[in-house]
Amino acid sequence: MSKYLLIMRGTDESNAAMMADIDEMMATTRRFIEEMVKAGVLLAAEGLDDPAQGVVVDFSGEAPVVTDGPYGETKELFGGFFLLDVASKQEAVEWAKRVPAARGSKIEVRRVPGSDEVPQVDQ
């Protein structure tokens, strides 16, 4: 089994559409989460707060610079994730295709490497 992160990305328009019928979206999402739990693939699922409440710590210069949200490029932000433990990338993609997402949203599917795949530093 491999871990895959389904990263939820929205646009201003898709986020507005989702918020317009938030009760239905939440109910549909709860049912989807229940399906993943029953299938034994869900490890974690979280949504994120409004980007305006966050900050960015930028390491481009000599010292880190902290910038408050909101951000100019909202298309680069993600709104939440599902962490799955599945047999293959294709299975992760199949779950991603079933995510209850508003029109215009995108789901990025990324594998989470195991600890045995991370280079070890000799001490």
Tab-separated table of N, CA and C in Angstrom:
chain	number	residue	atom	x	y	z
A	1	MET	N	0.847	-1.184	0.000
A	1	MET	CA	0.000	0.000	0.000
A	1	MET	C	0.888	1.241	0.000
A	2	SER	N	0.396	2.277	-0.642
A	2	SER	CA	1.093	3.555	-0.707
A	2	SER	C	0.162	4.653	-0.228
A	3	LYS	N	0.769	5.702	0.287
A	3	LYS	CA	-0.014	6.862	0.710
A	3	LYS	C	-0.050	7.872	-0.427
A	4	TYR	N	-1.224	8.429	-0.639
A	4	TYR	CA	-1.417	9.487	-1.629
A	4	TYR	C	-2.186	10.622	-0.993
A	5	LEU	N	-1.768	11.838	-1.314
A	5	LEU	CA	-2.438	13.026	-0.828
A	5	LEU	C	-3.273	13.599	-1.962
A	6	LEU	N	-4.567	13.760	-1.723
A	6	LEU	CA	-5.452	14.409	-2.681
A	6	LEU	C	-5.589	15.850	-2.209
A	7	ILE	N	-4.972	16.768	-2.939
A	7	ILE	CA	-4.927	18.174	-2.556
A	7	ILE	C	-6.039	18.915	-3.292
A	8	MET	N	-6.902	19.540	-2.546
A	8	MET	CA	-8.065	20.220	-3.121
A	8	MET	C	-7.695	21.659	-3.464
A	9	ARG	N	-7.822	22.006	-4.741
A	9	ARG	CA	-7.525	23.363	-5.210
A	9	ARG	C	-8.791	23.951	-5.825
A	10	GLY	N	-9.098	25.172	-5.435
A	10	GLY	CA	-10.272	25.838	-5.969
A	10	GLY	C	-9.913	27.192	-6.557
A	11	THR	N	-10.860	27.761	-7.239
A	11	THR	CA	-10.731	29.128	-7.748
A	11	THR	C	-11.695	29.995	-6.945
A	12	ASP	N	-11.611	31.288	-7.115
A	12	ASP	CA	-12.575	32.162	-6.441
A	12	ASP	C	-13.993	31.770	-6.823
A	13	GLU	N	-14.198	31.441	-8.104
A	13	GLU	CA	-15.538	31.083	-8.583
A	13	GLU	C	-16.001	29.743	-8.010
A	14	SER	N	-15.130	28.727	-8.020
A	14	SER	CA	-15.557	27.422	-7.505
A	14	SER	C	-15.767	27.470	-5.996
A	15	ASN	N	-14.946	28.243	-5.297
A	15	ASN	CA	-15.143	28.396	-3.852
A	15	ASN	C	-16.465	29.101	-3.553
A	16	ALA	N	-16.806	30.121	-4.347
A	16	ALA	CA	-18.082	30.817	-4.157
A	16	ALA	C	-19.246	29.871	-4.429
A	17	ALA	N	-19.133	29.047	-5.456
A	17	ALA	CA	-20.195	28.079	-5.778
A	17	ALA	C	-20.365	27.078	-4.639
A	18	MET	N	-19.258	26.633	-4.076
A	18	MET	CA	-19.317	25.690	-2.959
A	18	MET	C	-19.994	26.336	-1.748
A	19	MET	N	-19.640	27.576	-1.464
A	19	MET	CA	-20.203	28.267	-0.302
A	19	MET	C	-21.684	28.592	-0.496
A	20	ALA	N	-22.131	28.721	-1.740
A	20	ALA	CA	-23.532	29.043	-2.019
A	20	ALA	C	-24.464	27.940	-1.536
A	21	ASP	N	-23.974	26.691	-1.542
A	21	ASP	CA	-24.783	25.563	-1.078
A	21	ASP	C	-23.944	24.717	-0.131
A	22	ILE	N	-23.402	25.373	0.896
A	22	ILE	CA	-22.456	24.723	1.795
A	22	ILE	C	-23.069	23.547	2.554
A	23	ASP	N	-24.345	23.631	2.916
A	23	ASP	CA	-24.965	22.532	3.662
A	23	ASP	C	-24.983	21.259	2.825
A	24	GLU	N	-25.374	21.375	1.559
A	24	GLU	CA	-25.390	20.200	0.674
A	24	GLU	C	-23.974	19.690	0.429
A	25	MET	N	-23.027	20.608	0.227
A	25	MET	CA	-21.640	20.203	-0.004
A	25	MET	C	-21.086	19.457	1.211
A	26	MET	N	-21.379	19.941	2.400
A	26	MET	CA	-20.892	19.278	3.618
A	26	MET	C	-21.525	17.896	3.774
A	27	ALA	N	-22.797	17.774	3.485
A	27	ALA	CA	-23.468	16.474	3.586
A	27	ALA	C	-22.879	15.489	2.576
A	28	THR	N	-22.665	15.955	1.362
A	28	THR	CA	-22.086	15.097	0.325
A	28	THR	C	-20.665	14.694	0.697
A	29	THR	N	-19.905	15.618	1.239
A	29	THR	CA	-18.531	15.319	1.646
A	29	THR	C	-18.510	14.313	2.791
A	30	ARG	N	-19.423	14.457	3.752
A	30	ARG	CA	-19.498	13.485	4.856
A	30	ARG	C	-19.781	12.082	4.324
A	31	ARG	N	-20.690	11.969	3.348
A	31	ARG	CA	-20.986	10.661	2.758
A	31	ARG	C	-19.752	10.096	2.044
A	32	PHE	N	-19.039	10.943	1.336
A	32	PHE	CA	-17.820	10.518	0.642
A	32	PHE	C	-16.771	10.025	1.646
A	33	ILE	N	-16.611	10.756	2.739
A	33	ILE	CA	-15.653	10.337	3.776
A	33	ILE	C	-16.067	8.998	4.368
A	34	GLU	N	-17.352	8.805	4.610
A	34	GLU	CA	-17.840	7.526	5.131
A	34	GLU	C	-17.518	6.382	4.170
A	35	GLU	N	-17.647	6.620	2.866
A	35	GLU	CA	-17.305	5.598	1.865
A	35	GLU	C	-15.822	5.240	1.945
A	36	MET	N	-14.969	6.238	2.096
A	36	MET	CA	-13.533	5.972	2.182
A	36	MET	C	-13.184	5.234	3.465
A	37	VAL	N	-13.861	5.579	4.569
A	37	VAL	CA	-13.633	4.879	5.836
A	37	VAL	C	-14.054	3.421	5.691
A	38	LYS	N	-15.233	3.178	5.124
A	38	LYS	CA	-15.709	1.795	4.926
A	38	LYS	C	-14.770	1.000	4.037
A	39	ALA	N	-14.173	1.658	3.044
A	39	ALA	CA	-13.229	0.985	2.144
A	39	ALA	C	-11.861	0.790	2.799
A	40	GLY	N	-11.648	1.432	3.941
A	40	GLY	CA	-10.383	1.278	4.662
A	40	GLY	C	-9.216	2.031	4.060
A	41	VAL	N	-9.492	3.104	3.304
A	41	VAL	CA	-8.401	3.825	2.645
A	41	VAL	C	-8.109	5.198	3.251
A	42	LEU	N	-9.013	5.747	4.053
A	42	LEU	CA	-8.840	7.105	4.562
A	42	LEU	C	-7.938	7.116	5.797
A	43	LEU	N	-6.859	7.910	5.729
A	43	LEU	CA	-5.976	8.106	6.876
A	43	LEU	C	-6.250	9.436	7.562
A	44	ALA	N	-6.569	10.471	6.767
A	44	ALA	CA	-6.841	11.800	7.322
A	44	ALA	C	-7.574	12.635	6.281
A	45	ALA	N	-8.327	13.611	6.758
A	45	ALA	CA	-9.017	14.565	5.877
A	45	ALA	C	-9.203	15.848	6.665
A	46	GLU	N	-8.795	16.946	6.070
A	46	GLU	CA	-8.923	18.238	6.730
A	46	GLU	C	-9.202	19.327	5.708
A	47	GLY	N	-9.987	20.294	6.106
A	47	GLY	CA	-10.170	21.507	5.336
A	47	GLY	C	-9.352	22.607	5.997
A	48	LEU	N	-9.039	23.637	5.255
A	48	LEU	CA	-8.237	24.731	5.791
A	48	LEU	C	-9.054	26.001	5.931
A	49	ASP	N	-8.630	26.848	6.846
A	49	ASP	CA	-9.287	28.125	7.100
A	49	ASP	C	-9.084	29.067	5.917
A	50	ASP	N	-9.819	30.153	5.930
A	50	ASP	CA	-9.733	31.199	4.916
A	50	ASP	C	-8.281	31.658	4.769
A	51	PRO	N	-7.767	31.729	3.536
A	51	PRO	CA	-6.374	32.166	3.330
A	51	PRO	C	-6.077	33.540	3.926
A	52	ALA	N	-7.080	34.381	4.070
A	52	ALA	CA	-6.868	35.701	4.649
A	52	ALA	C	-6.421	35.606	6.111
A	53	GLN	N	-6.644	34.465	6.743
A	53	GLN	CA	-6.257	34.273	8.135
A	53	GLN	C	-4.830	33.737	8.278
A	54	GLY	N	-4.212	33.362	7.153
A	54	GLY	CA	-2.882	32.773	7.197
A	54	GLY	C	-1.779	33.774	6.933
A	55	VAL	N	-0.565	33.289	7.015
A	55	VAL	CA	0.625	34.075	6.696
A	55	VAL	C	1.552	33.220	5.850
A	56	VAL	N	2.470	33.878	5.169
A	56	VAL	CA	3.527	33.199	4.425
A	56	VAL	C	4.855	33.600	5.052
A	57	VAL	N	5.712	32.632	5.324
A	57	VAL	CA	7.067	32.892	5.773
A	57	VAL	C	7.962	32.664	4.566
A	58	ASP	N	8.558	33.736	4.052
A	58	ASP	CA	9.344	33.717	2.811
A	58	ASP	C	10.831	33.705	3.153
A	59	PHE	N	11.532	32.697	2.639
A	59	PHE	CA	12.957	32.535	2.898
A	59	PHE	C	13.808	32.971	1.715
A	60	SER	N	13.306	33.886	0.893
A	60	SER	CA	14.034	34.328	-0.294
A	60	SER	C	15.245	35.191	0.042
A	61	GLY	N	15.189	35.937	1.125
A	61	GLY	CA	16.267	36.865	1.460
A	61	GLY	C	17.138	36.351	2.583
A	62	GLU	N	17.898	37.279	3.151
A	62	GLU	CA	18.807	36.941	4.257
A	62	GLU	C	18.049	36.439	5.481
A	63	ALA	N	16.962	37.139	5.801
A	63	ALA	CA	16.152	36.762	6.963
A	63	ALA	C	14.740	36.439	6.486
A	64	PRO	N	14.062	35.519	7.167
A	64	PRO	CA	12.680	35.216	6.789
A	64	PRO	C	11.780	36.450	6.906
A	65	VAL	N	10.878	36.602	5.931
A	65	VAL	CA	9.926	37.710	5.929
A	65	VAL	C	8.522	37.110	6.030
A	66	VAL	N	7.730	37.642	6.967
A	66	VAL	CA	6.371	37.158	7.181
A	66	VAL	C	5.401	38.118	6.509
A	67	THR	N	4.516	37.571	5.656
A	67	THR	CA	3.516	38.368	4.957
A	67	THR	C	2.136	37.831	5.309
A	68	ASP	N	1.230	38.733	5.697
A	68	ASP	CA	-0.148	38.341	5.996
A	68	ASP	C	-0.901	38.042	4.715
A	69	GLY	N	-1.913	37.153	4.801
A	69	GLY	CA	-2.822	36.927	3.691
A	69	GLY	C	-3.795	38.089	3.616
A	70	PRO	N	-4.672	38.206	2.648
A	70	PRO	CA	-4.826	37.267	1.531
A	70	PRO	C	-3.715	37.456	0.505
A	71	TYR	N	-3.663	36.546	-0.428
A	71	TYR	CA	-2.571	36.477	-1.377
A	71	TYR	C	-3.061	36.853	-2.768
A	72	GLY	N	-2.141	37.352	-3.578
A	72	GLY	CA	-2.500	37.765	-4.929
A	72	GLY	C	-2.868	36.611	-5.835
A	73	GLU	N	-2.225	35.470	-5.662
A	73	GLU	CA	-2.438	34.319	-6.553
A	73	GLU	C	-3.210	33.231	-5.825
A	74	THR	N	-4.514	33.403	-5.687
A	74	THR	CA	-5.305	32.415	-4.957
A	74	THR	C	-5.344	31.075	-5.670
A	75	LYS	N	-5.043	31.048	-6.977
A	75	LYS	CA	-5.057	29.774	-7.698
A	75	LYS	C	-3.955	28.840	-7.214
A	76	GLU	N	-2.972	29.367	-6.483
A	76	GLU	CA	-1.879	28.553	-5.985
A	76	GLU	C	-2.178	27.954	-4.613
A	77	LEU	N	-3.277	28.342	-4.007
A	77	LEU	CA	-3.606	27.882	-2.664
A	77	LEU	C	-4.396	26.582	-2.716
A	78	PHE	N	-4.326	25.824	-1.636
A	78	PHE	CA	-5.208	24.668	-1.547
A	78	PHE	C	-6.066	24.790	-0.310
A	79	GLY	N	-7.259	24.210	-0.401
A	79	GLY	CA	-8.261	24.400	0.632
A	79	GLY	C	-8.429	23.241	1.579
A	80	GLY	N	-7.781	22.128	1.300
A	80	GLY	CA	-7.899	20.969	2.164
A	80	GLY	C	-7.298	19.757	1.491
A	81	PHE	N	-7.397	18.627	2.173
A	81	PHE	CA	-6.791	17.418	1.625
A	81	PHE	C	-7.456	16.164	2.175
A	82	PHE	N	-7.240	15.083	1.461
A	82	PHE	CA	-7.548	13.729	1.915
A	82	PHE	C	-6.247	12.947	1.820
A	83	LEU	N	-5.872	12.234	2.863
A	83	LEU	CA	-4.702	11.368	2.831
A	83	LEU	C	-5.208	9.932	2.787
A	84	LEU	N	-4.845	9.233	1.705
A	84	LEU	CA	-5.331	7.868	1.486
A	84	LEU	C	-4.199	6.861	1.533
A	85	ASP	N	-4.521	5.649	1.933
A	85	ASP	CA	-3.603	4.520	1.885
A	85	ASP	C	-4.207	3.532	0.898
A	86	VAL	N	-3.677	3.536	-0.328
A	86	VAL	CA	-4.252	2.742	-1.413
A	86	VAL	C	-3.165	1.918	-2.098
A	87	ALA	N	-3.580	0.997	-2.944
A	87	ALA	CA	-2.656	0.078	-3.597
A	87	ALA	C	-1.866	0.714	-4.739
A	88	SER	N	-2.406	1.782	-5.343
A	88	SER	CA	-1.744	2.313	-6.527
A	88	SER	C	-2.144	3.764	-6.778
A	89	LYS	N	-1.374	4.399	-7.637
A	89	LYS	CA	-1.708	5.753	-8.067
A	89	LYS	C	-3.067	5.761	-8.753
A	90	GLN	N	-3.339	4.741	-9.559
A	90	GLN	CA	-4.618	4.680	-10.261
A	90	GLN	C	-5.787	4.612	-9.283
A	91	GLU	N	-5.643	3.858	-8.192
A	91	GLU	CA	-6.714	3.805	-7.199
A	91	GLU	C	-6.904	5.187	-6.552
A	92	ALA	N	-5.797	5.893	-6.281
A	92	ALA	CA	-5.891	7.247	-5.729
A	92	ALA	C	-6.626	8.169	-6.702
A	93	VAL	N	-6.310	8.039	-7.981
A	93	VAL	CA	-6.974	8.846	-9.007
A	93	VAL	C	-8.471	8.538	-9.048
A	94	GLU	N	-8.821	7.267	-8.938
A	94	GLU	CA	-10.241	6.896	-8.955
A	94	GLU	C	-10.985	7.525	-7.778
A	95	TRP	N	-10.370	7.549	-6.591
A	95	TRP	CA	-10.995	8.225	-5.450
A	95	TRP	C	-11.073	9.720	-5.720
A	96	ALA	N	-10.013	10.300	-6.286
A	96	ALA	CA	-10.000	11.744	-6.574
A	96	ALA	C	-11.137	12.120	-7.513
A	97	LYS	N	-11.429	11.262	-8.474
A	97	LYS	CA	-12.506	11.542	-9.425
A	97	LYS	C	-13.873	11.560	-8.755
A	98	ARG	N	-13.965	10.982	-7.561
A	98	ARG	CA	-15.236	10.919	-6.835
A	98	ARG	C	-15.385	12.015	-5.785
A	99	VAL	N	-14.343	12.820	-5.568
A	99	VAL	CA	-14.421	13.895	-4.570
A	99	VAL	C	-15.569	14.835	-4.935
A	100	PRO	N	-16.426	15.158	-3.977
A	100	PRO	CA	-17.501	16.105	-4.258
A	100	PRO	C	-16.934	17.527	-4.323
A	101	ALA	N	-16.590	17.953	-5.505
A	101	ALA	CA	-15.952	19.255	-5.700
A	101	ALA	C	-16.826	20.129	-6.586
A	102	ALA	N	-16.740	21.426	-6.362
A	102	ALA	CA	-17.488	22.377	-7.191
A	102	ALA	C	-16.852	22.471	-8.569
A	103	ARG	N	-17.666	22.765	-9.572
A	103	ARG	CA	-17.181	22.941	-10.945
A	103	ARG	C	-16.063	23.984	-10.951
A	104	GLY	N	-14.967	23.677	-11.630
A	104	GLY	CA	-13.826	24.572	-11.702
A	104	GLY	C	-12.729	24.229	-10.705
A	105	SER	N	-13.031	23.348	-9.755
A	105	SER	CA	-12.027	22.911	-8.785
A	105	SER	C	-11.076	21.916	-9.431
A	106	LYS	N	-9.957	21.689	-8.774
A	106	LYS	CA	-8.999	20.683	-9.214
A	106	LYS	C	-8.535	19.890	-8.003
A	107	ILE	N	-8.191	18.632	-8.249
A	107	ILE	CA	-7.622	17.779	-7.213
A	107	ILE	C	-6.237	17.354	-7.692
A	108	GLU	N	-5.224	17.700	-6.939
A	108	GLU	CA	-3.856	17.270	-7.242
A	108	GLU	C	-3.602	15.981	-6.477
A	109	VAL	N	-3.100	14.955	-7.154
A	109	VAL	CA	-2.825	13.660	-6.538
A	109	VAL	C	-1.310	13.505	-6.442
A	110	ARG	N	-0.799	13.383	-5.206
A	110	ARG	CA	0.643	13.267	-4.996
A	110	ARG	C	0.932	12.115	-4.053
A	111	ARG	N	1.918	11.300	-4.427
A	111	ARG	CA	2.325	10.188	-3.559
A	111	ARG	C	3.161	10.721	-2.403
A	112	VAL	N	2.979	10.142	-1.224
A	112	VAL	CA	3.765	10.479	-0.039
A	112	VAL	C	4.825	9.381	0.109
A	113	PRO	N	6.100	9.713	-0.093
A	113	PRO	CA	7.139	8.683	0.003
A	113	PRO	C	7.215	8.094	1.408
A	114	GLY	N	7.527	6.810	1.474
A	114	GLY	CA	7.722	6.154	2.763
A	114	GLY	C	9.039	6.573	3.385
A	115	SER	N	9.164	6.365	4.692
A	115	SER	CA	10.400	6.761	5.380
A	115	SER	C	11.615	6.041	4.835
A	116	ASP	N	11.421	4.854	4.256
A	116	ASP	CA	12.554	4.114	3.688
A	116	ASP	C	13.008	4.719	2.348
A	117	GLU	N	12.244	5.661	1.808
A	117	GLU	CA	12.611	6.295	0.532
A	117	GLU	C	13.295	7.655	0.717
A	118	VAL	N	13.282	8.162	1.923
A	118	VAL	CA	13.886	9.464	2.205
A	118	VAL	C	15.371	9.248	2.467
A	119	PRO	N	16.232	10.027	1.791
A	119	PRO	CA	17.670	9.857	2.016
A	119	PRO	C	18.027	10.027	3.492
A	120	GLN	N	18.841	9.138	3.996
A	120	GLN	CA	19.267	9.180	5.387
A	120	GLN	C	20.613	9.883	5.489
A	121	VAL	N	20.768	10.699	6.504
A	121	VAL	CA	22.025	11.408	6.730
A	121	VAL	C	22.822	10.602	7.747
A	122	ASP	N	24.066	10.262	7.384
A	122	ASP	CA	24.934	9.549	8.309
A	122	ASP	C	25.376	10.492	9.412
A	123	GLN	N	25.322	9.998	10.632
A	123	GLN	CA	25.742	10.835	11.776
A	123	GLN	C	26.941	10.256	12.448
